[in-house]
């Protein structure tokens, strides 16, 4: 498949089943800079900040957060002023309606051409679900760690919904980690899609209006050293 075929496959699957797994090769083909560009992008995960809300529940997580608006007709993106992150009622029972304050995306991350090409790719998939006046796009780079003798919880809230239109998870890297199975569920509890993102650039997309999702804990393969899982979560909300 060429790039357009992979985008069309994502659009078709999202409309039909609510979930789609885009293979790493297809994602990488849509991003600039080849291996060097990807390595530069992945290096931003070395500059994340502790998540105190997850820490209070025993989860070791680093993250940052940013918010764009996107014109679906032109693709023009506008970075919005940094504000607390808030999830609506009826979605994430651990944090719903709670203002959570996270450090903003770094200037280097915001300027990275890989980020902008990725948002362009995701926007084309989101257009299969809605054609709003504006997309509200929220960007969350995450690192979840597990101690040598413990586990890390990518989704400590369990199976949940984010209260958005499209939710996506891009694997950046994983080291010494087992587990981390991502599952998308229909509202009646059926598994729509279940996969473990193992290869960098694997991309999982789901229609958050009709599905729920969760990720199983990670644990170290070599119990003598810690494990980590780096992902980029991007959500699109029609407004």
mmCIF file of C-alpha atoms in Angstrom:
data_model
loop_
_atom_site.group_PDB
_atom_site.id
_atom_site.type_symbol
_atom_site.label_atom_id
_atom_site.label_comp_id
_atom_site.label_asym_id
_atom_site.label_seq_id
_atom_site.Cartn_x
_atom_site.Cartn_y
_atom_site.Cartn_z
ATOM 1 C CA UNK A 1 0.000 0.000 0.000
ATOM 2 C CA UNK A 2 1.112 3.573 -0.544
ATOM 3 C CA UNK A 3 0.495 6.347 1.963
ATOM 4 C CA UNK A 4 -2.941 7.235 0.610
ATOM 5 C CA UNK A 5 -4.018 3.590 0.793
ATOM 6 C CA UNK A 6 -2.988 3.349 4.460
ATOM 7 C CA UNK A 7 -4.887 6.528 5.297
ATOM 8 C CA UNK A 8 -7.960 5.220 3.492
ATOM 9 C CA UNK A 9 -7.647 1.886 5.324
ATOM 10 C CA UNK A 10 -7.564 3.769 8.638
ATOM 11 C CA UNK A 11 -10.578 5.878 7.680
ATOM 12 C CA UNK A 12 -12.559 2.822 6.589
ATOM 13 C CA UNK A 13 -11.763 0.807 9.717
ATOM 14 C CA UNK A 14 -12.555 3.705 12.055
ATOM 15 C CA UNK A 15 -15.912 4.209 10.405
ATOM 16 C CA UNK A 16 -16.712 0.477 10.343
ATOM 17 C CA UNK A 17 -15.341 -0.924 13.612
ATOM 18 C CA UNK A 18 -14.084 2.066 15.601
ATOM 19 C CA UNK A 19 -10.416 1.022 15.693
ATOM 20 C CA UNK A 20 -7.400 0.586 13.438
ATOM 21 C CA UNK A 21 -3.743 -0.387 13.792
ATOM 22 C CA UNK A 22 -1.483 1.379 11.298
ATOM 23 C CA UNK A 23 1.802 -0.474 10.727
ATOM 24 C CA UNK A 24 5.087 1.229 11.588
ATOM 25 C CA UNK A 25 6.352 1.264 7.999
ATOM 26 C CA UNK A 26 3.286 3.210 6.871
ATOM 27 C CA UNK A 27 3.680 5.761 9.652
ATOM 28 C CA UNK A 28 7.389 6.228 9.030
ATOM 29 C CA UNK A 29 6.769 6.731 5.313
ATOM 30 C CA UNK A 30 4.570 9.717 6.181
ATOM 31 C CA UNK A 31 7.210 11.361 8.396
ATOM 32 C CA UNK A 32 10.230 13.403 7.312
ATOM 33 C CA UNK A 33 13.885 12.816 8.070
ATOM 34 C CA UNK A 34 14.093 9.036 7.939
ATOM 35 C CA UNK A 35 15.869 7.260 10.795
ATOM 36 C CA UNK A 36 17.694 10.430 11.830
ATOM 37 C CA UNK A 37 14.463 12.404 12.046
ATOM 38 C CA UNK A 38 12.799 9.682 14.108
ATOM 39 C CA UNK A 39 15.772 9.492 16.498
ATOM 40 C CA UNK A 40 15.631 13.261 16.987
ATOM 41 C CA UNK A 41 11.905 13.081 17.685
ATOM 42 C CA UNK A 42 12.293 10.189 20.141
ATOM 43 C CA UNK A 43 14.962 12.138 22.042
ATOM 44 C CA UNK A 44 12.256 14.555 23.269
ATOM 45 C CA UNK A 45 11.110 11.807 25.655
ATOM 46 C CA UNK A 46 14.328 12.433 27.623
ATOM 47 C CA UNK A 47 12.939 15.867 28.516
ATOM 48 C CA UNK A 48 9.613 15.062 30.179
ATOM 49 C CA UNK A 49 8.465 16.047 33.676
ATOM 50 C CA UNK A 50 7.066 13.955 36.546
ATOM 51 C CA UNK A 51 3.302 13.425 36.663
ATOM 52 C CA UNK A 52 2.428 14.051 40.337
ATOM 53 C CA UNK A 53 -1.166 12.874 39.916
ATOM 54 C CA UNK A 54 -0.084 9.427 38.710
ATOM 55 C CA UNK A 55 2.642 9.316 41.363
ATOM 56 C CA UNK A 56 0.057 9.777 44.111
ATOM 57 C CA UNK A 57 -1.449 6.452 42.965
ATOM 58 C CA UNK A 58 1.860 4.634 42.730
ATOM 59 C CA UNK A 59 2.474 4.993 38.991
ATOM 60 C CA UNK A 60 5.828 6.239 37.706
ATOM 61 C CA UNK A 61 4.936 8.457 34.775
ATOM 62 C CA UNK A 62 6.584 11.386 33.010
ATOM 63 C CA UNK A 63 4.710 13.615 30.567
ATOM 64 C CA UNK A 64 4.100 17.016 29.031
ATOM 65 C CA UNK A 65 0.988 18.495 27.449
ATOM 66 C CA UNK A 66 -0.027 20.907 24.693
ATOM 67 C CA UNK A 67 -3.192 22.007 22.900
ATOM 68 C CA UNK A 68 -3.691 23.052 19.267
ATOM 69 C CA UNK A 69 -6.687 24.020 17.212
ATOM 70 C CA UNK A 70 -6.725 22.796 13.626
ATOM 71 C CA UNK A 71 -8.772 23.998 10.679
ATOM 72 C CA UNK A 72 -9.994 20.807 8.958
ATOM 73 C CA UNK A 73 -10.255 22.546 5.597
ATOM 74 C CA UNK A 74 -6.749 23.994 5.440
ATOM 75 C CA UNK A 75 -4.902 21.941 8.062
ATOM 76 C CA UNK A 76 -3.684 25.171 9.658
ATOM 77 C CA UNK A 77 -2.633 24.594 13.281
ATOM 78 C CA UNK A 78 -2.621 27.151 16.090
ATOM 79 C CA UNK A 79 -0.938 26.486 19.429
ATOM 80 C CA UNK A 80 -3.271 27.497 22.243
ATOM 81 C CA UNK A 81 -2.293 29.165 25.537
ATOM 82 C CA UNK A 82 -1.141 26.628 28.108
ATOM 83 C CA UNK A 83 -3.902 25.725 30.559
ATOM 84 C CA UNK A 84 -4.603 22.825 32.947
ATOM 85 C CA UNK A 85 -5.709 19.554 31.390
ATOM 86 C CA UNK A 86 -9.325 18.651 32.164
ATOM 87 C CA UNK A 87 -11.311 15.539 31.248
ATOM 88 C CA UNK A 88 -15.105 15.761 31.192
ATOM 89 C CA UNK A 89 -17.510 13.985 33.522
ATOM 90 C CA UNK A 90 -18.396 10.406 32.627
ATOM 91 C CA UNK A 91 -15.004 9.529 31.158
ATOM 92 C CA UNK A 92 -11.958 8.916 33.387
ATOM 93 C CA UNK A 93 -13.206 8.139 36.886
ATOM 94 C CA UNK A 94 -9.823 8.859 38.491
ATOM 95 C CA UNK A 95 -9.435 12.378 37.164
ATOM 96 C CA UNK A 96 -12.717 13.564 35.603
ATOM 97 C CA UNK A 97 -13.512 17.251 36.190
ATOM 98 C CA UNK A 98 -10.115 17.661 37.948
ATOM 99 C CA UNK A 99 -7.735 20.339 36.704
ATOM 100 C CA UNK A 100 -4.342 18.683 36.240
ATOM 101 C CA UNK A 101 -1.338 20.925 35.772
ATOM 102 C CA UNK A 102 1.407 19.564 33.509
ATOM 103 C CA UNK A 103 4.488 21.216 32.058
ATOM 104 C CA UNK A 104 4.033 22.484 28.490
ATOM 105 C CA UNK A 105 5.588 20.964 25.407
ATOM 106 C CA UNK A 106 9.125 22.211 24.869
ATOM 107 C CA UNK A 107 9.954 24.641 22.083
ATOM 108 C CA UNK A 108 12.109 21.968 20.444
ATOM 109 C CA UNK A 109 9.230 19.488 20.454
ATOM 110 C CA UNK A 110 6.824 22.069 19.042
ATOM 111 C CA UNK A 111 9.257 22.919 16.238
ATOM 112 C CA UNK A 112 9.972 19.312 15.260
ATOM 113 C CA UNK A 113 8.809 18.606 11.689
ATOM 114 C CA UNK A 114 7.975 15.020 12.666
ATOM 115 C CA UNK A 115 5.293 16.314 15.029
ATOM 116 C CA UNK A 116 3.675 18.449 12.336
ATOM 117 C CA UNK A 117 3.705 15.669 9.745
ATOM 118 C CA UNK A 118 2.207 13.315 12.308
ATOM 119 C CA UNK A 119 -0.605 15.775 13.077
ATOM 120 C CA UNK A 120 -1.274 16.073 9.360
ATOM 121 C CA UNK A 121 -1.530 12.278 9.087
ATOM 122 C CA UNK A 122 -3.852 12.002 12.091
ATOM 123 C CA UNK A 123 -6.013 14.838 10.809
ATOM 124 C CA UNK A 124 -6.704 12.907 7.621
ATOM 125 C CA UNK A 125 -7.871 9.938 9.701
ATOM 126 C CA UNK A 126 -9.980 12.133 11.984
ATOM 127 C CA UNK A 127 -11.826 13.558 8.988
ATOM 128 C CA UNK A 128 -13.497 10.155 8.565
ATOM 129 C CA UNK A 129 -15.312 10.682 11.858
ATOM 130 C CA UNK A 130 -16.409 14.328 11.681
ATOM 131 C CA UNK A 131 -15.958 17.583 9.783
ATOM 132 C CA UNK A 132 -16.135 20.218 12.502
ATOM 133 C CA UNK A 133 -15.458 23.907 12.227
ATOM 134 C CA UNK A 134 -12.344 23.322 14.331
ATOM 135 C CA UNK A 135 -10.516 20.346 15.751
ATOM 136 C CA UNK A 136 -9.304 20.620 19.337
ATOM 137 C CA UNK A 137 -6.054 18.632 19.294
ATOM 138 C CA UNK A 138 -4.339 17.653 22.545
ATOM 139 C CA UNK A 139 -0.830 16.261 22.541
ATOM 140 C CA UNK A 140 0.574 14.137 25.375
ATOM 141 C CA UNK A 141 4.067 12.599 25.280
ATOM 142 C CA UNK A 142 4.236 9.928 28.030
ATOM 143 C CA UNK A 143 6.867 7.723 29.614
ATOM 144 C CA UNK A 144 5.699 4.973 31.962
ATOM 145 C CA UNK A 145 8.372 3.177 33.982
ATOM 146 C CA UNK A 146 8.423 0.000 36.038
ATOM 147 C CA UNK A 147 10.958 -0.618 38.772
ATOM 148 C CA UNK A 148 13.103 -3.729 38.535
ATOM 149 C CA UNK A 149 10.827 -5.515 41.012
ATOM 150 C CA UNK A 150 7.528 -3.877 40.080
ATOM 151 C CA UNK A 151 5.115 -2.874 37.332
ATOM 152 C CA UNK A 152 4.111 0.301 35.538
ATOM 153 C CA UNK A 153 0.511 1.276 34.753
ATOM 154 C CA UNK A 154 0.018 3.039 31.391
ATOM 155 C CA UNK A 155 -3.695 3.432 32.231
ATOM 156 C CA UNK A 156 -4.121 3.302 36.023
ATOM 157 C CA UNK A 157 -7.776 4.246 35.497
ATOM 158 C CA UNK A 158 -8.368 0.947 33.656
ATOM 159 C CA UNK A 159 -10.793 0.674 30.769
ATOM 160 C CA UNK A 160 -11.996 4.186 29.980
ATOM 161 C CA UNK A 161 -13.020 6.824 27.477
ATOM 162 C CA UNK A 162 -11.307 10.206 27.034
ATOM 163 C CA UNK A 163 -14.355 12.247 26.019
ATOM 164 C CA UNK A 164 -12.923 13.067 22.575
ATOM 165 C CA UNK A 165 -13.674 12.103 18.966
ATOM 166 C CA UNK A 166 -10.445 10.313 17.973
ATOM 167 C CA UNK A 167 -7.794 8.973 20.343
ATOM 168 C CA UNK A 168 -4.434 7.761 19.039
ATOM 169 C CA UNK A 169 -1.378 6.148 20.582
ATOM 170 C CA UNK A 170 1.982 6.088 18.801
ATOM 171 C CA UNK A 171 4.748 3.887 20.189
ATOM 172 C CA UNK A 172 8.021 5.804 20.420
ATOM 173 C CA UNK A 173 10.092 3.136 22.140
ATOM 174 C CA UNK A 174 10.037 0.445 24.798
ATOM 175 C CA UNK A 175 12.985 -0.949 26.720
ATOM 176 C CA UNK A 176 13.218 -4.116 28.794
ATOM 177 C CA UNK A 177 9.423 -4.249 28.938
ATOM 178 C CA UNK A 178 6.893 -7.040 28.707
ATOM 179 C CA UNK A 179 3.144 -6.427 28.773
ATOM 180 C CA UNK A 180 1.600 -3.168 27.686
ATOM 181 C CA UNK A 181 -1.202 -4.760 25.668
ATOM 182 C CA UNK A 182 -3.549 -2.137 24.212
ATOM 183 C CA UNK A 183 -7.194 -3.125 23.868
ATOM 184 C CA UNK A 184 -10.127 -1.269 22.338
ATOM 185 C CA UNK A 185 -13.589 -2.332 23.504
ATOM 186 C CA UNK A 186 -17.088 -1.779 22.205
ATOM 187 C CA UNK A 187 -19.522 -0.270 24.681
ATOM 188 C CA UNK A 188 -21.018 -3.747 25.292
ATOM 189 C CA UNK A 189 -17.608 -5.047 26.414
ATOM 190 C CA UNK A 190 -16.601 -6.855 23.218
ATOM 191 C CA UNK A 191 -12.944 -6.610 22.214
ATOM 192 C CA UNK A 192 -12.727 -4.683 18.961
ATOM 193 C CA UNK A 193 -8.936 -4.785 18.644
ATOM 194 C CA UNK A 194 -6.152 -5.973 20.932
ATOM 195 C CA UNK A 195 -2.452 -5.540 20.219
ATOM 196 C CA UNK A 196 0.881 -4.941 21.897
ATOM 197 C CA UNK A 197 2.698 -2.000 20.348
ATOM 198 C CA UNK A 198 6.235 -3.374 20.052
ATOM 199 C CA UNK A 199 7.877 -1.690 17.075
ATOM 200 C CA UNK A 200 8.514 2.068 17.168
ATOM 201 C CA UNK A 201 6.003 4.011 15.026
ATOM 202 C CA UNK A 202 3.189 1.467 15.490
ATOM 203 C CA UNK A 203 0.021 3.572 15.671
ATOM 204 C CA UNK A 204 -3.307 2.639 17.261
ATOM 205 C CA UNK A 205 -6.366 4.767 16.475
ATOM 206 C CA UNK A 206 -9.879 4.492 17.912
ATOM 207 C CA UNK A 207 -13.202 6.307 17.769
ATOM 208 C CA UNK A 208 -13.594 7.440 21.366
ATOM 209 C CA UNK A 209 -17.295 8.145 20.918
ATOM 210 C CA UNK A 210 -18.164 4.459 20.409
ATOM 211 C CA UNK A 211 -15.333 2.595 22.173
ATOM 212 C CA UNK A 212 -13.339 2.388 25.379
ATOM 213 C CA UNK A 213 -9.663 1.557 25.701
ATOM 214 C CA UNK A 214 -7.043 0.449 28.195
ATOM 215 C CA UNK A 215 -3.448 -0.772 28.390
ATOM 216 C CA UNK A 216 -2.200 -3.611 30.594
ATOM 217 C CA UNK A 217 0.738 -3.059 33.005
ATOM 218 C CA UNK A 218 4.345 -3.309 31.891
ATOM 219 C CA UNK A 219 6.959 -5.284 33.798
ATOM 220 C CA UNK A 220 10.702 -5.751 33.298
ATOM 221 C CA UNK A 221 11.904 -8.626 31.160
ATOM 222 C CA UNK A 222 15.235 -8.536 32.989
ATOM 223 C CA UNK A 223 14.163 -8.131 36.606
ATOM 224 C CA UNK A 224 17.549 -6.702 37.486
ATOM 225 C CA UNK A 225 16.792 -3.386 35.795
ATOM 226 C CA UNK A 226 13.779 -1.134 35.169
ATOM 227 C CA UNK A 227 11.431 -1.130 32.187
ATOM 228 C CA UNK A 228 9.983 1.803 30.281
ATOM 229 C CA UNK A 229 7.386 2.461 27.584
ATOM 230 C CA UNK A 230 7.325 5.760 25.649
ATOM 231 C CA UNK A 231 4.220 6.751 23.690
ATOM 232 C CA UNK A 232 2.679 9.833 22.138
ATOM 233 C CA UNK A 233 -1.058 10.141 22.740
ATOM 234 C CA UNK A 234 -2.881 12.639 20.492
ATOM 235 C CA UNK A 235 -6.609 13.260 20.675
ATOM 236 C CA UNK A 236 -8.927 15.076 18.255
ATOM 237 C CA UNK A 237 -12.208 16.575 19.476
ATOM 238 C CA UNK A 238 -14.781 18.087 17.117
ATOM 239 C CA UNK A 239 -15.853 21.599 18.122
#
